[in-house]
C-alpha cells in the first residue's frame, strides 16, 4: 500500500490546557528534527492531530522514527483521497488496505467519521457501501462491530478523505523541550542511559556530562559514552556532550583520603562539578542513574553524604527499579549492547575493594578538607570539552577504522 501521510495523535499533552500550543509546536519541531534526513517530508501540526506528509517517501522508516518521539499517543499510516473522491475510489482503496492485512478468519469493521457535511453520502452510506464491497470481494471475511481484527477508519474531512486501518502505539510522555532543562551524569554503564531516557520522557531537555580519567581510562571508554549519547539522540535530536577531565581529582583523592571514603569523596567532587556546569548552562537539575540499594554508593546514607554538597535537585528516575527492569528498558532503547562492552570507566578503576556503604557525614566533610576542592574544580572546569552529538554519529567504529588503517 502506498501511503500518503502519517496521522499522529497527541498523548498526555491534550490534557495540558493553556500550554497546549507550546506543546504542539515543540512536538512538531521534534518530529521535523528526527525526520531531517528524509527529503520532501512536511510536518503540519494542527490542534487535535499532526500530519506527516510523505511526498513519495516510503512510510516504514518514518513510522520507526516516530515510534521514538515522546508526546505521541498513537499514529497511523494514512491514504489520502481527494475531498470529493467517489464511493468507487474509496471502495478500491479500502479493499487494497484490508487485503494487505487480512489473514484467514479475520473480522473487520468500517468506522466512518464525516466532518464534511457537503459530501454526498452520509456516514451510514459510506459504512454500508464500503462494508458490502469488502464482504463481496474478500472470501471468508466477516463483520464484527465490537472487537474487529481490522478497523478501517474513514475520515471525510474538508481537506480530503483519509483512510487508515493500523493504529500504532507511540512512546507517550511529553515532547522533549517542554519540561525544562537539566544535566545528566552519564557513565558508560547500563543505568545512566536508561535514566536519561526516562528524563527525556518527561519532556526534559538534557545535556550529558561525562567524567573521564586518561590514561587510566581509554579512548574507547570515552567513545562508548559518546555512542550511548548518539543512541539517545533518537529520542531527543542532537545532544550536547560535555566531557570533564577527572584524573587529577582522582589521583589527589587517592593520595590524601582514607580508603573507605575514596568513593564518597569522588562522588561529591563529581556532583559539585556537575552542579557548576548545570548552573552555567541555566539548567535546573542533575539526573543520575542511581538505584536504591544497587551498589555501595547507592544506599540512603551514601546518597545523603554525596548530596550534602548541593541544594540543586538531584533526580534519580531509576531509584526504585530492579536491575532486571532497568536491563529490559536498556534493551528496548538499544543501549544495552553498548553498555556491556568492557571499557572501564573512571569510577571502576579508583573504586576501593571495600568502600563504606554507610559513610559518616562528619567524617566525609573532615577528610575532604585534605584536598584543594576549589583549585581542583577550577582545573577540571578549565579542561572541559563540549561536542554536539547527532543521530548517526559513531565513535567506537570510527576508531576501529583508524586502527585498521594503522595495521
Ligand atoms: P551506571 O550503570 O549508570 O554506570 P552504576 O550502577 O555503575 O551506574 P555507579 O557507578 O554508582 O552506578 O554510578 C552511579 C551514577 O553516577 C551513574 O548512574 C551516573 O549517573 C553517575 N556516574 C558514574 N560514573 C560516571 C562518569 N564517569 N561520568 C558521569 N557520571 C557518572
Ligand atoms: Mg557505572
Short mmCIF file of C-alpha atoms and ligand atoms in Angstrom, two decimals:
data_model
loop_
_atom_site.label_atom_id
_atom_site.label_comp_id
_atom_site.label_asym_id
_atom_site.label_seq_id
_atom_site.Cartn_x
_atom_site.Cartn_y
_atom_site.Cartn_z
CA UNK A 1 0.00 0.00 0.00
CA UNK A 2 1.37 3.38 -0.91
CA UNK A 3 0.63 5.67 1.99
CA UNK A 4 0.44 9.44 1.54
CA UNK A 5 0.83 10.56 5.11
CA UNK A 6 1.04 9.57 8.74
CA UNK A 7 -1.50 10.85 11.18
CA UNK A 8 -0.14 11.48 14.67
CA UNK A 9 -2.42 11.70 17.71
CA UNK A 10 -1.24 13.55 20.78
CA UNK A 11 -0.77 11.91 24.13
CA UNK A 12 -0.69 13.47 27.53
CA UNK A 13 -0.38 16.98 26.19
CA UNK A 14 -4.02 17.10 25.23
CA UNK A 15 -4.82 17.48 28.92
CA UNK A 16 -2.48 20.42 29.40
CA UNK A 17 -4.90 23.25 28.61
CA UNK A 18 -3.02 26.52 28.37
CA UNK A 19 0.36 25.06 27.44
CA UNK A 20 -1.17 23.16 24.62
CA UNK A 21 0.02 25.38 21.82
CA UNK A 22 3.64 25.30 23.01
CA UNK A 23 3.48 21.55 23.36
CA UNK A 24 2.20 21.06 19.86
CA UNK A 25 4.77 23.46 18.45
CA UNK A 26 7.56 21.63 20.27
CA UNK A 27 6.33 18.21 19.17
CA UNK A 28 6.20 19.42 15.56
CA UNK A 29 9.74 20.72 15.89
CA UNK A 30 10.99 17.46 17.42
CA UNK A 31 9.36 15.42 14.66
CA UNK A 32 10.91 17.64 11.97
CA UNK A 33 14.23 17.20 13.73
CA UNK A 34 14.21 13.38 13.72
CA UNK A 35 12.99 13.31 10.12
CA UNK A 36 15.54 15.78 8.84
CA UNK A 37 17.32 13.08 6.80
CA UNK A 38 14.25 12.34 4.67
CA UNK A 39 13.75 14.57 1.63
CA UNK A 40 10.47 16.30 0.94
CA UNK A 41 8.70 15.44 4.20
CA UNK A 42 6.25 18.05 5.50
CA UNK A 43 5.02 18.23 9.07
CA UNK A 44 1.73 20.03 9.69
CA UNK A 45 0.72 20.44 13.31
CA UNK A 46 -2.95 21.07 13.99
CA UNK A 47 -4.97 21.48 17.14
CA UNK A 48 -6.10 17.91 17.50
CA UNK A 49 -3.57 15.97 15.45
CA UNK A 50 -0.46 16.31 13.38
CA UNK A 51 0.12 15.18 9.81
CA UNK A 52 3.42 13.99 8.38
CA UNK A 53 3.07 14.32 4.61
CA UNK A 54 5.28 11.76 2.90
CA UNK A 55 5.53 13.26 -0.61
CA UNK A 56 6.53 9.92 -2.10
CA UNK A 57 8.78 8.67 0.74
CA UNK A 58 8.40 5.12 1.98
CA UNK A 59 6.31 5.09 5.19
CA UNK A 60 8.14 2.39 7.17
CA UNK A 61 11.38 4.14 8.21
CA UNK A 62 9.34 7.18 9.15
CA UNK A 63 6.99 5.10 11.28
CA UNK A 64 10.08 3.65 13.02
CA UNK A 65 11.44 7.11 13.76
CA UNK A 66 8.07 8.36 15.06
CA UNK A 67 7.80 5.45 17.47
CA UNK A 68 10.65 7.02 19.46
CA UNK A 69 9.31 10.55 19.74
CA UNK A 70 7.83 11.48 23.13
CA UNK A 71 4.42 13.14 23.27
CA UNK A 72 2.77 10.82 20.74
CA UNK A 73 -0.09 8.62 21.87
CA UNK A 74 -0.77 6.73 18.63
CA UNK A 75 -0.11 7.15 14.96
CA UNK A 76 -1.42 5.65 11.74
CA UNK A 77 -0.24 5.46 8.16
CA UNK A 78 -2.94 7.01 6.02
CA UNK A 79 -4.09 7.00 2.42
CA UNK A 80 -5.48 10.35 1.38
CA UNK A 81 -8.03 10.67 -1.40
CA UNK A 82 -9.33 13.95 -2.77
CA UNK A 83 -12.17 15.54 -0.79
CA UNK A 84 -14.71 14.57 -3.41
CA UNK A 85 -13.44 11.11 -4.25
CA UNK A 86 -16.22 8.78 -5.43
CA UNK A 87 -17.52 5.83 -3.45
CA UNK A 88 -15.83 3.62 -6.02
CA UNK A 89 -12.45 5.18 -5.27
CA UNK A 90 -12.99 4.76 -1.54
CA UNK A 91 -14.01 1.14 -2.04
CA UNK A 92 -10.89 0.36 -4.06
CA UNK A 93 -8.53 1.98 -1.57
CA UNK A 94 -10.30 0.21 1.30
CA UNK A 95 -10.06 -3.15 -0.43
CA UNK A 96 -6.36 -2.77 -1.04
CA UNK A 97 -5.72 -1.75 2.56
CA UNK A 98 -7.71 -4.56 4.12
CA UNK A 99 -6.38 -7.21 1.69
CA UNK A 100 -2.84 -6.37 2.78
CA UNK A 101 -3.62 -7.03 6.42
CA UNK A 102 -6.18 -9.77 6.06
CA UNK A 103 -5.41 -13.20 7.43
CA UNK A 104 -7.78 -16.09 7.10
CA UNK A 105 -10.64 -15.83 9.61
CA UNK A 106 -10.15 -12.12 10.38
CA UNK A 107 -13.12 -9.86 11.05
CA UNK A 108 -13.45 -6.18 10.12
CA UNK A 109 -15.41 -3.05 10.68
CA UNK A 110 -15.72 0.25 8.81
CA UNK A 111 -15.89 3.36 11.01
CA UNK A 112 -16.70 6.50 9.08
CA UNK A 113 -16.48 9.95 10.51
CA UNK A 114 -17.92 12.74 8.36
CA UNK A 115 -16.84 16.28 9.09
CA UNK A 116 -17.51 17.50 5.54
CA UNK A 117 -21.28 17.67 5.56
CA UNK A 118 -21.30 18.52 1.85
CA UNK A 119 -20.08 15.07 0.91
CA UNK A 120 -22.97 13.40 -1.00
CA UNK A 121 -23.04 10.23 1.10
CA UNK A 122 -23.72 10.21 4.82
CA UNK A 123 -21.84 8.10 7.39
CA UNK A 124 -24.16 5.17 7.04
CA UNK A 125 -23.97 5.30 3.24
CA UNK A 126 -20.18 5.10 3.32
CA UNK A 127 -20.04 2.39 6.02
CA UNK A 128 -22.52 0.32 4.14
CA UNK A 129 -21.17 0.97 0.64
CA UNK A 130 -17.59 0.09 1.62
CA UNK A 131 -18.54 -2.74 4.02
CA UNK A 132 -20.63 -4.63 1.50
CA UNK A 133 -17.92 -4.19 -1.17
CA UNK A 134 -15.33 -5.78 1.15
CA UNK A 135 -17.70 -8.65 2.07
CA UNK A 136 -18.20 -9.22 -1.61
CA UNK A 137 -14.52 -9.15 -2.59
CA UNK A 138 -12.74 -10.94 0.26
CA UNK A 139 -13.70 -14.57 0.73
CA UNK A 140 -14.40 -15.63 4.29
CA UNK A 141 -14.19 -12.17 5.90
CA UNK A 142 -16.88 -11.23 8.43
CA UNK A 143 -18.12 -8.06 10.02
CA UNK A 144 -17.59 -7.67 13.77
CA UNK A 145 -18.63 -4.44 15.45
CA UNK A 146 -17.24 -4.89 18.97
CA UNK A 147 -13.75 -6.32 18.53
CA UNK A 148 -12.83 -6.42 14.88
CA UNK A 149 -9.34 -7.61 13.87
CA UNK A 150 -9.21 -4.84 11.30
CA UNK A 151 -10.82 -1.49 11.98
CA UNK A 152 -10.82 0.66 8.86
CA UNK A 153 -11.39 4.29 9.68
CA UNK A 154 -12.63 6.64 7.01
CA UNK A 155 -12.39 10.33 7.83
CA UNK A 156 -14.34 12.55 5.48
CA UNK A 157 -12.83 15.96 6.06
CA UNK A 158 -12.89 19.29 4.26
CA UNK A 159 -9.29 18.76 3.19
CA UNK A 160 -9.68 15.22 1.85
CA UNK A 161 -10.86 11.72 2.62
CA UNK A 162 -8.48 9.80 4.86
CA UNK A 163 -8.34 6.01 5.23
CA UNK A 164 -6.39 4.19 7.90
CA UNK A 165 -6.50 0.71 9.38
CA UNK A 166 -3.49 0.45 11.66
CA UNK A 167 -3.08 2.20 14.97
CA UNK A 168 0.46 2.05 16.29
CA UNK A 169 1.26 2.91 19.92
CA UNK A 170 3.56 5.88 20.42
CA UNK A 171 6.11 6.41 23.22
CA UNK A 172 3.70 8.54 25.31
CA UNK A 173 5.38 11.04 27.66
CA UNK A 174 5.84 14.74 26.92
CA UNK A 175 7.66 16.35 23.99
CA UNK A 176 11.33 16.88 24.83
CA UNK A 177 11.86 20.56 25.49
CA UNK A 178 8.55 21.18 27.24
CA UNK A 179 9.82 20.01 30.64
CA UNK A 180 12.71 22.39 31.16
CA UNK A 181 16.45 21.69 31.02
CA UNK A 182 18.73 19.58 33.16
CA UNK A 183 22.09 17.86 33.00
CA UNK A 184 22.61 14.10 33.08
CA UNK A 185 25.60 12.37 34.66
CA UNK A 186 26.27 9.77 32.02
CA UNK A 187 28.76 6.98 32.65
CA UNK A 188 29.33 4.14 30.23
CA UNK A 189 27.17 1.79 32.29
CA UNK A 190 23.72 0.29 31.86
CA UNK A 191 21.83 2.55 34.23
CA UNK A 192 22.55 6.14 33.31
CA UNK A 193 21.42 5.89 29.64
CA UNK A 194 18.13 4.44 30.89
CA UNK A 195 17.79 7.29 33.38
CA UNK A 196 18.48 9.75 30.54
CA UNK A 197 15.71 8.16 28.50
CA UNK A 198 13.30 8.48 31.41
CA UNK A 199 14.22 12.12 31.95
CA UNK A 200 13.54 12.82 28.28
CA UNK A 201 10.24 11.01 28.52
CA UNK A 202 9.07 13.68 30.94
CA UNK A 203 9.92 16.36 28.39
CA UNK A 204 13.27 17.39 29.88
CA UNK A 205 15.98 18.54 27.53
CA UNK A 206 19.26 17.18 28.82
CA UNK A 207 22.94 17.89 28.40
CA UNK A 208 25.28 14.94 29.00
CA UNK A 209 28.15 15.22 31.47
CA UNK A 210 30.79 12.52 31.37
CA UNK A 211 33.84 12.26 33.65
CA UNK A 212 36.89 10.57 32.20
CA UNK A 213 40.32 9.81 33.57
CA UNK A 214 43.00 9.35 30.95
CA UNK A 215 45.36 7.48 30.95
CA UNK A 216 43.52 5.22 33.43
CA UNK A 217 40.52 5.15 31.15
CA UNK A 218 40.88 4.51 27.43
CA UNK A 219 39.81 6.47 24.37
CA UNK A 220 37.29 3.68 23.83
CA UNK A 221 35.60 4.35 27.16
CA UNK A 222 35.07 7.94 26.08
CA UNK A 223 33.91 6.87 22.61
CA UNK A 224 31.46 4.47 24.21
CA UNK A 225 29.87 7.23 26.30
CA UNK A 226 29.55 9.31 23.13
CA UNK A 227 27.98 6.41 21.25
CA UNK A 228 25.48 5.91 24.06
CA UNK A 229 24.63 9.59 23.68
CA UNK A 230 24.20 9.08 19.92
CA UNK A 231 21.72 6.27 20.64
CA UNK A 232 19.76 8.60 22.90
CA UNK A 233 19.50 11.31 20.25
CA UNK A 234 16.84 9.12 18.61
CA UNK A 235 14.53 10.33 21.39
CA UNK A 236 15.59 13.95 21.52
CA UNK A 237 17.54 15.11 18.49
CA UNK A 238 21.08 16.50 18.81
CA UNK A 239 22.59 16.38 22.31
CA UNK A 240 25.43 18.29 23.94
CA UNK A 241 28.16 16.05 25.34
CA UNK A 242 30.36 17.62 27.99
CA UNK A 243 33.49 15.70 28.87
CA UNK A 244 35.17 16.61 32.14
CA UNK A 245 38.75 15.55 32.93
CA UNK A 246 38.75 13.80 36.29
CA UNK A 247 42.22 12.22 36.52
CA UNK A 248 43.88 14.82 38.71
CA UNK A 249 40.99 14.80 41.18
CA UNK A 250 41.02 11.04 41.49
CA UNK A 251 44.78 10.91 41.96
CA UNK A 252 44.67 13.58 44.61
CA UNK A 253 41.82 11.88 46.47
CA UNK A 254 43.54 8.52 46.32
CA UNK A 255 46.66 10.05 47.80
CA UNK A 256 45.07 12.11 50.55
CA UNK A 257 41.82 10.49 51.66
CA UNK A 258 41.37 7.28 53.73
CA UNK A 259 40.42 4.39 51.51
CA UNK A 260 36.91 3.84 52.90
CA UNK A 261 36.00 7.40 51.88
CA UNK A 262 37.54 7.48 48.42
CA UNK A 263 34.34 6.71 46.65
CA UNK A 264 32.13 9.09 48.61
CA UNK A 265 34.51 11.98 48.14
CA UNK A 266 35.00 11.26 44.45
CA UNK A 267 31.24 11.34 44.04
CA UNK A 268 31.00 14.61 45.92
CA UNK A 269 33.53 16.12 43.56
CA UNK A 270 31.66 14.79 40.56
CA UNK A 271 28.41 16.23 41.83
CA UNK A 272 29.99 19.60 42.61
CA UNK A 273 31.35 19.81 39.08
CA UNK A 274 28.06 18.67 37.60
CA UNK A 275 26.23 21.37 39.56
CA UNK A 276 28.70 24.06 38.44
CA UNK A 277 28.07 23.05 34.82
CA UNK A 278 24.33 22.86 35.43
CA UNK A 279 24.23 26.42 36.73
CA UNK A 280 26.49 27.73 33.99
CA UNK A 281 24.12 26.24 31.38
CA UNK A 282 20.97 27.59 33.02
CA UNK A 283 19.70 24.10 33.76
CA UNK A 284 17.66 23.25 36.84
CA UNK A 285 18.60 19.77 37.95
CA UNK A 286 21.09 16.90 37.70
CA UNK A 287 19.90 13.45 36.69
CA UNK A 288 21.79 10.28 37.67
CA UNK A 289 21.35 6.57 37.06
CA UNK A 290 21.34 5.65 40.74
CA UNK A 291 19.02 2.98 42.03
CA UNK A 292 18.50 2.47 45.74
CA UNK A 293 20.47 -0.42 47.20
CA UNK A 294 22.15 -1.42 43.96
CA UNK A 295 25.76 -0.82 44.97
CA UNK A 296 27.76 0.66 47.86
CA UNK A 297 27.37 4.25 46.74
CA UNK A 298 23.63 3.87 46.42
CA UNK A 299 22.50 3.45 50.00
CA UNK A 300 20.44 6.23 51.56
CA UNK A 301 23.35 7.09 53.88
CA UNK A 302 25.67 7.35 50.93
CA UNK A 303 23.26 9.42 48.86
CA UNK A 304 22.92 11.80 51.77
CA UNK A 305 26.70 12.12 52.18
CA UNK A 306 27.09 12.83 48.46
CA UNK A 307 24.06 15.10 48.13
CA UNK A 308 25.43 17.19 51.01
CA UNK A 309 27.40 19.33 48.53
CA UNK A 310 24.42 20.94 46.83
CA UNK A 311 20.85 22.14 47.03
CA UNK A 312 20.37 21.58 43.28
CA UNK A 313 17.73 18.88 42.70
CA UNK A 314 19.41 15.53 42.05
CA UNK A 315 16.93 13.41 40.15
CA UNK A 316 17.07 9.63 40.11
CA UNK A 317 14.44 8.17 37.81
CA UNK A 318 15.66 4.60 38.42
CA UNK A 319 15.52 4.87 42.19
CA UNK A 320 13.10 2.02 42.77
CA UNK A 321 13.59 -0.09 39.68
CA UNK A 322 15.21 -3.54 39.87
CA UNK A 323 18.24 -4.28 37.75
CA UNK A 324 16.17 -6.66 35.57
CA UNK A 325 13.64 -3.90 34.90
CA UNK A 326 16.43 -1.49 34.02
CA UNK A 327 18.02 -4.03 31.67
CA UNK A 328 14.72 -4.56 29.92
CA UNK A 329 14.41 -0.85 29.17
CA UNK A 330 18.08 -0.71 28.12
CA UNK A 331 17.38 -3.42 25.57
CA UNK A 332 14.24 -1.69 24.34
CA UNK A 333 16.07 1.57 23.76
CA UNK A 334 19.02 -0.27 22.25
CA UNK A 335 21.70 0.91 24.66
CA UNK A 336 22.30 -2.42 26.40
CA UNK A 337 24.77 -3.99 23.97
CA UNK A 338 26.93 -0.90 24.03
CA UNK A 339 26.73 -0.53 27.80
CA UNK A 340 28.06 -4.02 28.43
CA UNK A 341 31.16 -3.51 26.28
CA UNK A 342 34.10 -3.90 28.63
CA UNK A 343 35.75 -0.48 28.67
CA UNK A 344 36.37 0.56 32.25
CA UNK A 345 35.09 3.97 33.23
CA UNK A 346 36.73 6.29 35.67
CA UNK A 347 34.90 5.03 38.74
CA UNK A 348 35.64 1.37 38.39
CA UNK A 349 39.36 2.00 38.35
CA UNK A 350 39.53 4.01 41.53
CA UNK A 351 36.93 2.04 43.46
CA UNK A 352 38.49 0.58 46.59
CA UNK A 353 37.79 -3.10 47.33
CA UNK A 354 35.52 -2.21 50.25
CA UNK A 355 34.04 1.29 50.12
CA UNK A 356 31.96 2.42 53.07
CA UNK A 357 28.34 1.65 52.43
CA UNK A 358 27.28 3.92 55.27
CA UNK A 359 29.70 6.84 55.18
CA UNK A 360 29.59 9.17 58.14
CA UNK A 361 28.72 12.72 57.07
CA UNK A 362 31.02 14.46 59.56
CA UNK A 363 33.96 12.26 58.67
CA UNK A 364 33.30 12.75 54.98
CA UNK A 365 33.44 16.52 55.43
CA UNK A 366 36.57 16.25 57.55
CA UNK A 367 38.55 14.02 55.16
CA UNK A 368 37.58 16.16 52.24
CA UNK A 369 39.49 19.06 53.79
CA UNK A 370 42.65 17.16 52.83
CA UNK A 371 42.20 18.16 49.22
CA UNK A 372 42.10 21.52 47.45
CA UNK A 373 38.47 21.47 46.39
CA UNK A 374 38.34 24.87 44.69
CA UNK A 375 41.63 24.53 42.84
CA UNK A 376 40.88 21.04 41.58
CA UNK A 377 37.43 22.04 40.46
CA UNK A 378 38.70 25.05 38.56
CA UNK A 379 41.30 22.97 36.79
CA UNK A 380 38.71 20.38 35.77
CA UNK A 381 36.27 23.05 34.57
CA UNK A 382 39.03 24.68 32.53
CA UNK A 383 39.65 21.35 30.79
CA UNK A 384 36.07 20.70 29.71
CA UNK A 385 35.35 19.84 26.08
CA UNK A 386 31.89 20.13 24.58
CA UNK A 387 30.70 18.45 21.43
CA UNK A 388 27.38 18.12 19.63
CA UNK A 389 26.29 14.55 19.06
CA UNK A 390 23.91 13.58 16.26
CA UNK A 391 21.79 10.57 15.41
CA UNK A 392 24.18 8.78 13.10
CA UNK A 393 27.42 9.54 14.89
CA UNK A 394 29.56 6.51 15.60
CA UNK A 395 32.68 6.97 17.66
CA UNK A 396 33.79 3.43 18.54
CA UNK A 397 33.57 2.27 14.93
CA UNK A 398 35.36 5.24 13.53
CA UNK A 399 38.19 4.39 15.91
CA UNK A 400 38.28 0.86 14.57
CA UNK A 401 38.74 2.39 11.14
CA UNK A 402 41.73 4.29 12.45
CA UNK A 403 43.17 1.09 13.92
CA UNK A 404 42.54 -0.75 10.67
CA UNK A 405 44.47 1.90 8.77
CA UNK A 406 47.35 1.61 11.18
CA UNK A 407 47.65 -2.14 10.71
P1 LIG B 1 25.71 3.18 35.56
O1 LIG B 1 25.20 1.84 35.13
O2 LIG B 1 24.88 4.34 35.11
O3 LIG B 1 27.17 3.35 35.30
P2 LIG B 1 26.27 2.18 38.16
O4 LIG B 1 25.33 1.12 38.52
O5 LIG B 1 27.62 1.83 37.62
O6 LIG B 1 25.55 3.20 37.14
P3 LIG B 1 27.61 3.97 39.98
O7 LIG B 1 28.95 3.62 39.47
O8 LIG B 1 27.40 4.03 41.45
O9 LIG B 1 26.45 3.06 39.47
O10 LIG B 1 27.21 5.35 39.37
C1 LIG B 1 26.05 5.98 39.80
C2 LIG B 1 25.74 7.14 38.88
O11 LIG B 1 26.78 8.13 38.93
C3 LIG B 1 25.67 6.76 37.43
O12 LIG B 1 24.41 6.20 37.09
C4 LIG B 1 25.91 8.08 36.75
O13 LIG B 1 24.75 8.87 36.77
C5 LIG B 1 26.97 8.71 37.67
N1 LIG B 1 28.31 8.40 37.14
C6 LIG B 1 29.11 7.39 37.48
N2 LIG B 1 30.26 7.42 36.78
C7 LIG B 1 30.19 8.49 35.96
C8 LIG B 1 31.04 9.08 34.96
N3 LIG B 1 32.24 8.55 34.65
N4 LIG B 1 30.62 10.17 34.32
C9 LIG B 1 29.40 10.71 34.60
N5 LIG B 1 28.56 10.21 35.51
C10 LIG B 1 28.94 9.12 36.20
MG1 LIG B 2 28.82 2.57 36.20
#
